[in-house]
Amino acid sequence: MDMLKTKAEFDFIYKKGFYRHSKEFVLYVYRDKILDSTSKLGLKLGLSVSKKVGNAVKRNLIKRRIKALFQEFEKTLSLIGCRIVFVAKEGVYLLSFQDLRKNILDCLSFVLHKLGGQKI
């Protein structure tokens, strides 16, 4: 799984992508289009966890959890060709891992259904 790093990559997804929000986070998803048969699709993930969420320990815990969850979904999302930005809100630290997984699955299912009828 590749990571989004530059501001331009994040801004592109914010502008062109589809988003779904919950109380604790926002997911922005952009589905890559195949230009030719040699194009390689994959999953690119960007994480935005600000200092409003908590101290460095809390922010890093959230990032580790999100990376672990998206590694679980990587095979399905790579076939589709997605770029995803996860933006954490203040309450995300209070969620258990299982609740976070369920909320992300709900949001991803909705977004992917809107973008092309895919299911996770």
PDB file of N, CA, C and O in Angstrom, residues 20 25 27 29 31 43 45 66 68-82 84 100-120:
ATOM      1  N   ARG A  20     -17.543  10.773   2.500  1.00  0.00           N
ATOM      2  CA  ARG A  20     -18.566  10.297   3.435  1.00  0.00           C
ATOM      3  C   ARG A  20     -18.036  10.586   4.835  1.00  0.00           C
ATOM      4  O   ARG A  20     -16.873  10.337   5.120  1.00  0.00           O
ATOM      5  N   PHE A  25     -14.859  10.774  11.898  1.00  0.00           N
ATOM      6  CA  PHE A  25     -13.905  10.924  10.801  1.00  0.00           C
ATOM      7  C   PHE A  25     -14.620  11.230   9.489  1.00  0.00           C
ATOM      8  O   PHE A  25     -15.839  11.126   9.401  1.00  0.00           O
ATOM      9  N   LEU A  27     -14.016  10.270   5.267  1.00  0.00           N
ATOM     10  CA  LEU A  27     -13.278   9.529   4.244  1.00  0.00           C
ATOM     11  C   LEU A  27     -13.500  10.203   2.899  1.00  0.00           C
ATOM     12  O   LEU A  27     -14.642  10.409   2.489  1.00  0.00           O
ATOM     13  N   VAL A  29     -12.673   9.629  -1.063  1.00  0.00           N
ATOM     14  CA  VAL A  29     -12.276   8.538  -1.951  1.00  0.00           C
ATOM     15  C   VAL A  29     -12.306   9.034  -3.393  1.00  0.00           C
ATOM     16  O   VAL A  29     -13.275   9.658  -3.828  1.00  0.00           O
ATOM     17  N   ARG A  31     -11.639   7.371  -7.222  1.00  0.00           N
ATOM     18  CA  ARG A  31     -11.414   6.131  -7.963  1.00  0.00           C
ATOM     19  C   ARG A  31     -10.616   6.436  -9.217  1.00  0.00           C
ATOM     20  O   ARG A  31     -11.027   7.244 -10.054  1.00  0.00           O
ATOM     21  N   LEU A  43      -3.893   0.881  -4.286  1.00  0.00           N
ATOM     22  CA  LEU A  43      -4.467   1.658  -3.202  1.00  0.00           C
ATOM     23  C   LEU A  43      -3.431   2.650  -2.712  1.00  0.00           C
ATOM     24  O   LEU A  43      -2.288   2.285  -2.457  1.00  0.00           O
ATOM     25  N   LEU A  45      -3.149   5.618   0.289  1.00  0.00           N
ATOM     26  CA  LEU A  45      -3.821   6.077   1.500  1.00  0.00           C
ATOM     27  C   LEU A  45      -3.144   7.322   2.026  1.00  0.00           C
ATOM     28  O   LEU A  45      -1.914   7.400   2.082  1.00  0.00           O
ATOM     29  N   ILE A  66      -5.573   2.762  11.602  1.00  0.00           N
ATOM     30  CA  ILE A  66      -6.091   2.999  10.255  1.00  0.00           C
ATOM     31  C   ILE A  66      -5.269   2.229   9.228  1.00  0.00           C
ATOM     32  O   ILE A  66      -5.822   1.591   8.321  1.00  0.00           O
ATOM     33  N   ALA A  68      -3.603  -0.514   9.704  1.00  0.00           N
ATOM     34  CA  ALA A  68      -3.918  -1.940   9.859  1.00  0.00           C
ATOM     35  C   ALA A  68      -5.254  -2.274   9.201  1.00  0.00           C
ATOM     36  O   ALA A  68      -5.385  -3.308   8.530  1.00  0.00           O
ATOM     37  N   LEU A  69      -6.242  -1.419   9.367  1.00  0.00           N
ATOM     38  CA  LEU A  69      -7.549  -1.676   8.764  1.00  0.00           C
ATOM     39  C   LEU A  69      -7.481  -1.635   7.241  1.00  0.00           C
ATOM     40  O   LEU A  69      -8.059  -2.492   6.568  1.00  0.00           O
ATOM     41  N   PHE A  70      -6.778  -0.668   6.705  1.00  0.00           N
ATOM     42  CA  PHE A  70      -6.714  -0.567   5.251  1.00  0.00           C
ATOM     43  C   PHE A  70      -5.821  -1.639   4.640  1.00  0.00           C
ATOM     44  O   PHE A  70      -6.014  -2.004   3.485  1.00  0.00           O
ATOM     45  N   GLN A  71      -4.883  -2.187   5.392  1.00  0.00           N
ATOM     46  CA  GLN A  71      -4.127  -3.341   4.884  1.00  0.00           C
ATOM     47  C   GLN A  71      -5.053  -4.547   4.749  1.00  0.00           C
ATOM     48  O   GLN A  71      -4.896  -5.365   3.849  1.00  0.00           O
ATOM     49  N   GLU A  72      -6.026  -4.632   5.634  1.00  0.00           N
ATOM     50  CA  GLU A  72      -7.012  -5.711   5.566  1.00  0.00           C
ATOM     51  C   GLU A  72      -7.865  -5.595   4.295  1.00  0.00           C
ATOM     52  O   GLU A  72      -8.217  -6.598   3.685  1.00  0.00           O
ATOM     53  N   PHE A  73      -8.185  -4.371   3.884  1.00  0.00           N
ATOM     54  CA  PHE A  73      -9.032  -4.139   2.714  1.00  0.00           C
ATOM     55  C   PHE A  73      -8.226  -3.894   1.448  1.00  0.00           C
ATOM     56  O   PHE A  73      -8.795  -3.625   0.396  1.00  0.00           O
ATOM     57  N   GLU A  74      -6.912  -3.972   1.535  1.00  0.00           N
ATOM     58  CA  GLU A  74      -6.047  -3.561   0.431  1.00  0.00           C
ATOM     59  C   GLU A  74      -6.302  -4.334  -0.852  1.00  0.00           C
ATOM     60  O   GLU A  74      -6.346  -3.753  -1.935  1.00  0.00           O
ATOM     61  N   LYS A  75      -6.495  -5.621  -0.763  1.00  0.00           N
ATOM     62  CA  LYS A  75      -6.666  -6.433  -1.971  1.00  0.00           C
ATOM     63  C   LYS A  75      -7.888  -5.987  -2.771  1.00  0.00           C
ATOM     64  O   LYS A  75      -7.809  -5.777  -3.983  1.00  0.00           O
ATOM     65  N   THR A  76      -9.004  -5.798  -2.094  1.00  0.00           N
ATOM     66  CA  THR A  76     -10.231  -5.374  -2.771  1.00  0.00           C
ATOM     67  C   THR A  76     -10.094  -3.969  -3.329  1.00  0.00           C
ATOM     68  O   THR A  76     -10.443  -3.705  -4.483  1.00  0.00           O
ATOM     69  N   LEU A  77      -9.559  -3.059  -2.530  1.00  0.00           N
ATOM     70  CA  LEU A  77      -9.446  -1.669  -2.962  1.00  0.00           C
ATOM     71  C   LEU A  77      -8.403  -1.498  -4.052  1.00  0.00           C
ATOM     72  O   LEU A  77      -8.528  -0.609  -4.892  1.00  0.00           O
ATOM     73  N   SER A  78      -7.373  -2.335  -4.069  1.00  0.00           N
ATOM     74  CA  SER A  78      -6.343  -2.256  -5.118  1.00  0.00           C
ATOM     75  C   SER A  78      -6.915  -2.640  -6.472  1.00  0.00           C
ATOM     76  O   SER A  78      -6.540  -2.078  -7.498  1.00  0.00           O
ATOM     77  N   LEU A  79      -7.804  -3.611  -6.484  1.00  0.00           N
ATOM     78  CA  LEU A  79      -8.426  -4.025  -7.744  1.00  0.00           C
ATOM     79  C   LEU A  79      -9.279  -2.910  -8.335  1.00  0.00           C
ATOM     80  O   LEU A  79      -9.382  -2.777  -9.550  1.00  0.00           O
ATOM     81  N   ILE A  80      -9.884  -2.132  -7.471  1.00  0.00           N
ATOM     82  CA  ILE A  80     -10.739  -1.039  -7.918  1.00  0.00           C
ATOM     83  C   ILE A  80      -9.882   0.151  -8.344  1.00  0.00           C
ATOM     84  O   ILE A  80     -10.220   0.858  -9.277  1.00  0.00           O
ATOM     85  N   GLY A  81      -8.785   0.372  -7.647  1.00  0.00           N
ATOM     86  CA  GLY A  81      -7.915   1.514  -7.927  1.00  0.00           C
ATOM     87  C   GLY A  81      -8.399   2.759  -7.211  1.00  0.00           C
ATOM     88  O   GLY A  81      -9.034   3.607  -7.809  1.00  0.00           O
ATOM     89  N   CYS A  82      -8.130   2.841  -5.918  1.00  0.00           N
ATOM     90  CA  CYS A  82      -8.629   3.946  -5.102  1.00  0.00           C
ATOM     91  C   CYS A  82      -7.506   4.756  -4.487  1.00  0.00           C
ATOM     92  O   CYS A  82      -6.449   4.230  -4.164  1.00  0.00           O
ATOM     93  N   ILE A  84      -7.471   7.158  -1.125  1.00  0.00           N
ATOM     94  CA  ILE A  84      -8.317   7.431   0.036  1.00  0.00           C
ATOM     95  C   ILE A  84      -7.581   8.355   0.995  1.00  0.00           C
ATOM     96  O   ILE A  84      -6.407   8.147   1.276  1.00  0.00           O
ATOM     97  N   LEU A 100     -14.303   1.222  15.243  1.00  0.00           N
ATOM     98  CA  LEU A 100     -13.656   1.957  14.167  1.00  0.00           C
ATOM     99  C   LEU A 100     -13.728   1.167  12.865  1.00  0.00           C
ATOM    100  O   LEU A 100     -14.045   1.709  11.809  1.00  0.00           O
ATOM    101  N   ARG A 101     -13.470  -0.139  12.935  1.00  0.00           N
ATOM    102  CA  ARG A 101     -13.543  -1.007  11.752  1.00  0.00           C
ATOM    103  C   ARG A 101     -14.947  -1.002  11.160  1.00  0.00           C
ATOM    104  O   ARG A 101     -15.121  -0.873   9.954  1.00  0.00           O
ATOM    105  N   LYS A 102     -15.955  -1.111  12.013  1.00  0.00           N
ATOM    106  CA  LYS A 102     -17.341  -1.122  11.546  1.00  0.00           C
ATOM    107  C   LYS A 102     -17.707   0.206  10.878  1.00  0.00           C
ATOM    108  O   LYS A 102     -18.303   0.225   9.802  1.00  0.00           O
ATOM    109  N   ASN A 103     -17.321   1.320  11.491  1.00  0.00           N
ATOM    110  CA  ASN A 103     -17.629   2.634  10.919  1.00  0.00           C
ATOM    111  C   ASN A 103     -16.933   2.847   9.575  1.00  0.00           C
ATOM    112  O   ASN A 103     -17.522   3.393   8.642  1.00  0.00           O
ATOM    113  N   ILE A 104     -15.677   2.426   9.479  1.00  0.00           N
ATOM    114  CA  ILE A 104     -14.956   2.567   8.212  1.00  0.00           C
ATOM    115  C   ILE A 104     -15.583   1.681   7.142  1.00  0.00           C
ATOM    116  O   ILE A 104     -15.739   2.099   5.993  1.00  0.00           O
ATOM    117  N   LEU A 105     -15.955   0.463   7.507  1.00  0.00           N
ATOM    118  CA  LEU A 105     -16.615  -0.422   6.537  1.00  0.00           C
ATOM    119  C   LEU A 105     -17.920   0.181   6.033  1.00  0.00           C
ATOM    120  O   LEU A 105     -18.220   0.113   4.838  1.00  0.00           O
ATOM    121  N   ASP A 106     -18.698   0.749   6.939  1.00  0.00           N
ATOM    122  CA  ASP A 106     -19.957   1.380   6.537  1.00  0.00           C
ATOM    123  C   ASP A 106     -19.711   2.523   5.551  1.00  0.00           C
ATOM    124  O   ASP A 106     -20.375   2.616   4.516  1.00  0.00           O
ATOM    125  N   CYS A 107     -18.762   3.377   5.876  1.00  0.00           N
ATOM    126  CA  CYS A 107     -18.462   4.511   4.995  1.00  0.00           C
ATOM    127  C   CYS A 107     -17.899   4.049   3.659  1.00  0.00           C
ATOM    128  O   CYS A 107     -18.289   4.548   2.605  1.00  0.00           O
ATOM    129  N   LEU A 108     -16.966   3.097   3.692  1.00  0.00           N
ATOM    130  CA  LEU A 108     -16.377   2.591   2.445  1.00  0.00           C
ATOM    131  C   LEU A 108     -17.421   1.918   1.571  1.00  0.00           C
ATOM    132  O   LEU A 108     -17.427   2.094   0.353  1.00  0.00           O
ATOM    133  N   SER A 109     -18.303   1.142   2.178  1.00  0.00           N
ATOM    134  CA  SER A 109     -19.347   0.473   1.400  1.00  0.00           C
ATOM    135  C   SER A 109     -20.235   1.480   0.697  1.00  0.00           C
ATOM    136  O   SER A 109     -20.566   1.327  -0.482  1.00  0.00           O
ATOM    137  N   PHE A 110     -20.617   2.533   1.408  1.00  0.00           N
ATOM    138  CA  PHE A 110     -21.465   3.564   0.812  1.00  0.00           C
ATOM    139  C   PHE A 110     -20.747   4.265  -0.336  1.00  0.00           C
ATOM    140  O   PHE A 110     -21.292   4.422  -1.419  1.00  0.00           O
ATOM    141  N   VAL A 111     -19.499   4.680  -0.094  1.00  0.00           N
ATOM    142  CA  VAL A 111     -18.747   5.422  -1.102  1.00  0.00           C
ATOM    143  C   VAL A 111     -18.496   4.557  -2.329  1.00  0.00           C
ATOM    144  O   VAL A 111     -18.680   4.996  -3.462  1.00  0.00           O
ATOM    145  N   LEU A 112     -18.068   3.319  -2.134  1.00  0.00           N
ATOM    146  CA  LEU A 112     -17.769   2.454  -3.267  1.00  0.00           C
ATOM    147  C   LEU A 112     -19.021   2.087  -4.044  1.00  0.00           C
ATOM    148  O   LEU A 112     -18.979   1.928  -5.256  1.00  0.00           O
ATOM    149  N   HIS A 113     -20.138   1.971  -3.360  1.00  0.00           N
ATOM    150  CA  HIS A 113     -21.404   1.737  -4.052  1.00  0.00           C
ATOM    151  C   HIS A 113     -21.730   2.931  -4.950  1.00  0.00           C
ATOM    152  O   HIS A 113     -22.153   2.764  -6.101  1.00  0.00           O
ATOM    153  N   LYS A 114     -21.531   4.136  -4.446  1.00  0.00           N
ATOM    154  CA  LYS A 114     -21.777   5.340  -5.235  1.00  0.00           C
ATOM    155  C   LYS A 114     -20.823   5.450  -6.418  1.00  0.00           C
ATOM    156  O   LYS A 114     -21.199   5.899  -7.484  1.00  0.00           O
ATOM    157  N   LEU A 115     -19.580   5.025  -6.223  1.00  0.00           N
ATOM    158  CA  LEU A 115     -18.575   5.185  -7.272  1.00  0.00           C
ATOM    159  C   LEU A 115     -18.620   4.101  -8.334  1.00  0.00           C
ATOM    160  O   LEU A 115     -18.091   4.284  -9.415  1.00  0.00           O
ATOM    161  N   GLY A 116     -19.199   2.947  -8.024  1.00  0.00           N
ATOM    162  CA  GLY A 116     -19.185   1.941  -9.074  1.00  0.00           C
ATOM    163  C   GLY A 116     -19.824   0.625  -8.729  1.00  0.00           C
ATOM    164  O   GLY A 116     -19.614  -0.352  -9.413  1.00  0.00           O
ATOM    165  N   GLY A 117     -20.563   0.563  -7.653  1.00  0.00           N
ATOM    166  CA  GLY A 117     -21.279  -0.648  -7.344  1.00  0.00           C
ATOM    167  C   GLY A 117     -20.443  -1.748  -6.713  1.00  0.00           C
ATOM    168  O   GLY A 117     -20.900  -2.878  -6.623  1.00  0.00           O
ATOM    169  N   GLN A 118     -19.222  -1.463  -6.316  1.00  0.00           N
ATOM    170  CA  GLN A 118     -18.368  -2.475  -5.702  1.00  0.00           C
ATOM    171  C   GLN A 118     -18.746  -2.695  -4.249  1.00  0.00           C
ATOM    172  O   GLN A 118     -19.287  -1.821  -3.594  1.00  0.00           O
ATOM    173  N   LYS A 119     -18.470  -3.873  -3.742  1.00  0.00           N
ATOM    174  CA  LYS A 119     -18.693  -4.180  -2.332  1.00  0.00           C
ATOM    175  C   LYS A 119     -17.415  -4.708  -1.724  1.00  0.00           C
ATOM    176  O   LYS A 119     -16.608  -5.336  -2.394  1.00  0.00           O
ATOM    177  N   ILE A 120     -17.270  -4.460  -0.442  1.00  0.00           N
ATOM    178  CA  ILE A 120     -16.095  -4.970   0.283  1.00  0.00           C
ATOM    179  C   ILE A 120     -16.447  -6.264   0.953  1.00  0.00           C
ATOM    180  O   ILE A 120     -17.460  -6.431   1.520  1.00  0.00           O
TER     181      ILE A 120
END
